[in-house]
């Protein structure tokens, strides 16, 4: 009976002992970075065809990021949220690109730089004046619009220096799109 | 995964001697509370257990488990409230219960291992090994029927991290037959 008790206890405890401590103490932490509010991209205004958004996570969101940086394992969820308004132009879409450098200055840019990687999109938007010409992108919908290559670069930057730059651009030949209350949502995987 | 599964089952079976085995079946349900997870809220859990009582001390219990976690809501300081799918989990595995007590009242710590799938809309599915650890209490109001109340900690591994939940469940099992 002593042997059977010992074996039974072993059967109960072996799976738990085999687990690394970081798995047991890991957490999914929700944080976000606010995009400029509002910003507009306009294909017919030189130097304003895209929006350059330098992101330094140690500044915004700040403590949520820096306090957990040494424990970060990755990102478990991402989203770009906001209300997209087609001010003038046909139906099209919005795309967000990422580069690993902290490009300056923030604001309008003539185009996305060479080597930028598609991060998010296309987020479809209807023609100006149409019912779907104003769209608030849902959280679930947005999470599905990330490209794997862009996501990999973003994860690398979040685990690295926390600095990168986003470029937002329209896909239609002619566009003027305003983005209100834009937010980059990150769910950090952290563990000891 | 298969090796761990076989190892646990083998140890459990090795703990037995050639004695009678009661085999039961029964459903359970309860609440599932995400642990250290900002992206899910409290939800429900349900499943089926098939306890095989090998000796008075030990019960091996294959199970099917499912849970649906509550959606997360957040406005991020904007006028709009956004909703994120809390996700759902399905899985099967086996638990080992170290049972103490009489035929009417039983108390048992338990540990288990299983193969789980975690799905969330707009995200890639996670199919990984999961573990559960907990405590249970059983009452048998009539012969062959046992009512169980359990608290379990469940975690599905995902690389260096895990999706974790605390489950509180109520269930019942009925001993369908005994092997001599």
XYZ file of C-alpha atoms in Angstrom:
372
model
C 0.000 0.000 0.000
C 2.914 2.367 0.695
C 4.232 1.844 -2.827
C 0.853 2.499 -4.383
C 0.489 5.737 -2.367
C 3.920 6.860 -3.529
C 3.128 6.153 -7.161
C -0.217 7.890 -6.903
C 1.367 11.017 -5.449
C 3.979 10.933 -8.204
C 1.244 10.715 -10.819
C -0.382 13.801 -9.332
C 2.708 15.945 -8.994
C 4.916 15.150 -11.991
C 2.971 17.315 -14.491
C 3.113 20.362 -12.232
C 6.780 19.989 -11.283
C 7.683 19.822 -14.969
C 6.297 23.330 -15.576
C 8.707 26.282 -15.728
C 7.911 28.935 -13.159
C 7.414 31.655 -15.774
C 4.433 29.787 -17.231
C 2.661 29.719 -13.890
C 3.332 33.396 -13.117
C 2.845 34.749 -16.650
C 0.258 37.420 -17.423
C -1.484 39.068 -20.372
C -1.291 42.827 -19.796
C -3.448 45.218 -21.825
C -1.888 48.552 -22.739
C -2.266 51.087 -25.545
C -0.613 53.923 -27.458
C -2.767 56.851 -28.567
C -2.369 57.982 -32.163
C -2.531 61.716 -32.959
C -6.139 62.878 -32.650
C -7.312 63.571 -35.233
C -5.014 63.132 -38.199
C -5.742 63.298 -41.900
C -4.058 61.728 -44.897
C -4.653 63.467 -48.207
C -3.365 62.223 -51.547
C -3.617 65.655 -53.158
C -1.617 67.595 -50.549
C 2.115 67.232 -51.108
C 3.805 65.984 -47.979
C 0.549 64.823 -46.425
C -0.094 61.615 -48.352
C 0.707 59.544 -45.281
C 0.848 60.105 -41.530
C 4.132 59.480 -39.731
C 3.684 58.378 -36.098
C 6.909 57.805 -34.184
C 6.279 55.497 -31.204
C 8.466 55.344 -28.119
C 6.785 52.919 -25.732
C 8.943 54.078 -22.823
C 7.214 57.460 -23.119
C 3.695 56.298 -24.010
C 2.347 54.073 -22.468
C 5.384 54.577 -20.223
C 5.329 52.742 -16.890
C 3.090 49.880 -18.093
C 5.806 49.093 -20.615
C 9.020 49.979 -18.786
C 7.977 48.319 -15.520
C 7.399 45.023 -17.308
C 9.995 45.226 -20.057
C 12.457 42.801 -18.468
C 9.648 40.265 -18.125
C 8.235 40.565 -21.653
C 7.914 37.374 -23.680
C 5.928 38.701 -26.638
C 2.579 40.054 -27.760
C -0.535 37.942 -27.511
C -2.921 40.370 -29.214
C -2.844 43.555 -31.296
C -5.341 46.018 -32.681
C -5.531 49.440 -34.306
C -8.780 51.135 -33.373
C -10.446 54.392 -34.264
C -13.074 56.053 -36.436
C -12.131 56.376 -40.088
C -13.945 59.045 -42.124
C -13.654 59.306 -45.880
C -13.770 63.084 -46.284
C -13.528 63.009 -50.070
C -12.763 60.340 -52.608
C -13.927 56.913 -53.718
C -14.187 53.776 -51.614
C -10.819 52.392 -50.647
C -8.891 51.244 -47.644
C -6.372 52.328 -45.067
C -3.097 50.532 -44.423
C -0.522 50.948 -41.671
C 3.157 50.221 -42.281
C 5.972 49.908 -39.759
C 9.697 50.670 -39.788
C 12.039 49.761 -36.900
C 13.466 53.281 -36.587
C 12.135 56.287 -34.681
C 11.538 58.590 -37.660
C 10.948 62.292 -37.116
C 9.124 64.588 -37.243
C 5.627 63.343 -36.421
C 2.881 64.396 -38.825
C 2.390 64.370 -42.569
C 4.834 62.527 -44.791
C 5.011 62.287 -48.559
C 5.032 58.489 -48.702
C 5.943 55.415 -46.776
C 9.738 54.906 -46.748
C 11.455 52.103 -48.673
C 11.650 48.922 -46.641
C 8.538 49.649 -44.596
C 6.550 46.503 -43.834
C 2.771 46.238 -43.950
C 1.579 45.949 -40.344
C -2.195 46.316 -40.546
C -4.830 46.439 -43.218
C -6.391 46.910 -45.561
C -9.134 48.367 -43.430
C -11.924 49.005 -45.917
C -13.804 52.304 -46.012
C -16.695 53.358 -48.235
C -16.836 56.369 -50.526
C -17.193 59.841 -49.064
C -20.826 60.503 -48.196
C -21.789 56.819 -48.281
C -23.105 55.151 -45.116
C -19.895 53.142 -44.799
C -17.786 56.222 -45.526
C -17.499 56.602 -41.766
C -16.328 53.416 -40.031
C -15.393 52.576 -36.499
C -13.255 49.476 -36.739
C -14.205 46.818 -34.203
C -11.621 45.252 -31.902
C -12.101 41.678 -33.189
C -12.084 42.846 -36.814
C -8.969 44.906 -36.306
C -7.052 42.105 -34.604
C -7.530 39.967 -37.707
C -6.026 42.596 -40.035
C -2.404 42.289 -38.890
C 0.136 40.841 -41.306
C 2.486 38.242 -39.856
C 5.623 39.981 -41.151
C 4.573 43.302 -39.646
C 3.554 41.625 -36.412
C 6.940 39.897 -36.177
C 8.725 43.237 -36.596
C 6.489 44.904 -34.027
C 7.155 42.102 -31.524
C 10.870 42.450 -32.172
C 10.697 46.181 -31.482
C 8.558 45.790 -28.368
C 11.037 43.256 -26.993
C 13.902 45.495 -28.143
C 14.203 49.245 -27.676
C 10.465 49.907 -27.837
C 10.939 52.459 -30.609
C 9.438 52.250 -34.094
C 7.427 54.365 -36.514
C 4.016 53.769 -38.039
C 2.986 55.147 -41.429
C -0.716 55.325 -42.335
C -1.693 55.602 -46.000
C -4.745 55.239 -48.235
C -4.967 52.653 -50.998
C -7.274 54.477 -53.414
C -5.653 56.675 -56.050
C -7.359 59.725 -54.622
C -8.206 59.930 -50.933
C -8.727 62.254 -48.014
C -9.314 60.256 -44.852
C -9.527 61.511 -41.290
C -8.812 59.242 -38.322
C -10.365 60.170 -34.965
C -9.545 58.660 -31.576
C -6.971 56.297 -33.051
C -5.335 53.816 -30.682
C -2.716 51.095 -31.049
C -3.691 48.338 -28.600
C -1.064 45.901 -27.342
C -1.547 42.892 -25.095
C 1.851 42.108 -23.619
C 2.823 38.582 -22.612
C 4.910 38.896 -19.486
C 6.400 36.332 -17.131
C 9.191 35.991 -14.601
C 2.398 15.398 -24.988
C 1.733 11.722 -25.668
C 4.680 10.654 -23.515
C 3.506 12.747 -20.587
C -0.003 11.441 -21.015
C 1.180 7.837 -21.081
C 3.517 8.444 -18.131
C 0.759 9.824 -15.958
C -1.641 7.086 -16.911
C 1.042 4.457 -16.435
C 1.915 5.691 -12.960
C -1.700 5.750 -12.019
C -2.263 2.258 -13.297
C 0.905 1.020 -11.637
C -0.461 2.266 -8.362
C -3.245 -0.208 -8.549
C -3.373 -3.859 -7.883
C -5.743 -6.203 -9.612
C -8.780 -5.102 -7.683
C -12.306 -4.077 -8.575
C -12.756 -0.912 -10.635
C -15.872 1.289 -10.656
C -16.504 3.244 -13.810
C -18.805 6.246 -13.845
C -19.796 9.097 -16.074
C -21.261 12.497 -15.500
C -21.494 16.123 -16.550
C -20.316 19.233 -14.742
C -20.576 22.969 -15.145
C -19.583 26.170 -13.430
C -17.737 29.434 -13.715
C -14.352 30.097 -15.267
C -12.395 33.130 -14.071
C -9.352 34.211 -16.112
C -6.192 34.678 -14.061
C -3.712 37.502 -14.830
C -5.397 38.032 -18.190
C -6.649 41.510 -19.137
C -8.222 40.276 -22.349
C -10.885 37.944 -20.936
C -13.549 38.199 -18.256
C -15.463 35.664 -16.184
C -17.252 33.024 -18.231
C -18.655 29.538 -18.041
C -17.166 26.065 -18.138
C -18.721 22.669 -18.764
C -17.728 19.125 -19.616
C -17.974 15.411 -19.038
C -15.927 13.264 -16.685
C -15.487 9.491 -16.680
C -14.058 8.544 -13.279
C -12.460 5.113 -13.022
C -12.043 4.297 -9.360
C -9.215 1.781 -9.383
C -8.613 1.500 -5.661
C -10.081 3.409 -2.721
C -7.189 5.862 -2.827
C -6.951 6.547 -6.518
C -9.322 7.552 -9.281
C -8.214 8.122 -12.852
C -10.576 10.425 -14.688
C -10.583 11.024 -18.438
C -12.460 14.232 -19.248
C -13.718 16.526 -21.958
C -13.728 20.197 -21.008
C -14.999 23.358 -22.632
C -15.182 26.936 -21.466
C -16.305 30.254 -22.877
C -14.693 33.312 -21.318
C -16.407 36.681 -21.102
C -15.615 39.482 -23.529
C -13.309 42.328 -22.508
C -14.616 45.888 -22.834
C -12.404 48.984 -22.888
C -12.637 52.548 -24.219
C -8.916 53.461 -24.113
C -9.838 56.985 -23.079
C -11.957 57.556 -26.194
C -15.745 58.072 -26.487
C -16.117 54.592 -27.988
C -16.300 51.364 -26.009
C -14.703 48.453 -27.811
C -15.379 44.764 -27.197
C -12.842 41.937 -27.604
C -13.862 38.316 -27.800
C -12.890 36.631 -24.532
C -12.115 33.356 -26.254
C -13.183 29.783 -25.783
C -11.338 26.631 -24.823
C -11.984 23.004 -25.642
C -9.868 20.079 -24.576
C -9.624 16.510 -23.410
C -7.280 14.777 -21.044
C -7.001 12.796 -17.872
C -6.851 13.714 -14.211
C -5.628 11.687 -11.272
C -7.590 12.063 -8.030
C -6.152 11.122 -4.661
C -9.362 10.282 -2.837
C -9.803 10.357 0.914
C -12.927 9.712 2.942
C -15.788 7.300 3.281
C -18.225 6.072 0.658
C -20.562 9.004 1.332
C -18.080 11.862 1.741
C -14.893 12.182 -0.223
C -12.179 14.800 -0.410
C -9.534 14.759 -3.085
C -6.656 16.767 -4.492
C -6.282 16.291 -8.218
C -3.897 16.979 -11.057
C -4.282 16.427 -14.751
C -2.915 16.930 -18.204
C -4.693 17.431 -21.482
C -4.641 18.597 -25.058
C -6.389 21.969 -25.407
C -7.386 24.387 -28.122
C -7.892 28.069 -27.352
C -9.794 30.112 -29.946
C -10.355 33.859 -30.072
C -11.950 35.718 -32.963
C -9.364 37.566 -35.044
C -6.438 35.634 -33.546
C -4.609 32.446 -34.361
C -5.786 29.344 -32.532
C -3.531 27.979 -29.809
C -3.346 24.175 -29.649
C -1.159 23.162 -26.770
C -0.757 21.016 -23.691
C -2.652 22.190 -20.657
C -2.492 21.307 -16.979
C -5.007 21.380 -14.192
C -4.565 21.256 -10.445
C -7.228 21.503 -7.807
C -9.261 20.270 -4.886
C -12.614 18.547 -4.872
C -15.285 17.412 -2.467
C -17.817 14.682 -3.191
C -21.071 13.663 -1.541
C -23.019 10.519 -2.388
C -26.700 11.020 -1.486
C -27.692 7.682 -2.957
C -25.679 4.626 -3.984
C -23.740 5.004 -7.247
C -24.404 8.743 -7.483
C -21.739 11.238 -6.403
C -22.150 15.011 -6.431
C -18.872 16.891 -6.812
C -17.825 20.445 -5.980
C -14.402 21.399 -7.315
C -12.006 24.269 -7.559
C -9.370 23.921 -10.261
C -6.530 25.983 -11.654
C -6.183 25.410 -15.376
C -3.395 26.629 -17.649
C -2.732 26.166 -21.328
C 0.892 26.675 -22.270
C 1.748 29.124 -25.048
C 5.484 29.381 -25.586
C 7.019 30.871 -22.446
C 3.631 31.941 -21.103
C 0.218 30.415 -20.482
C -3.484 31.206 -20.659
C -4.767 30.550 -17.155
C -8.161 30.290 -15.471
C -9.598 29.356 -12.103
C -12.655 27.130 -12.428
C -15.312 26.433 -9.809
C -17.643 23.634 -10.839
C -20.495 21.460 -9.643
C -21.044 18.073 -11.226
C -22.430 14.624 -10.725
C -21.183 11.187 -11.698
C -23.071 7.939 -11.807
C -21.272 4.602 -11.438
C -22.501 2.739 -14.494
C -20.763 -0.558 -13.814
C -18.061 -2.292 -11.833
C -15.336 -4.600 -13.013
C -14.554 -7.527 -10.754
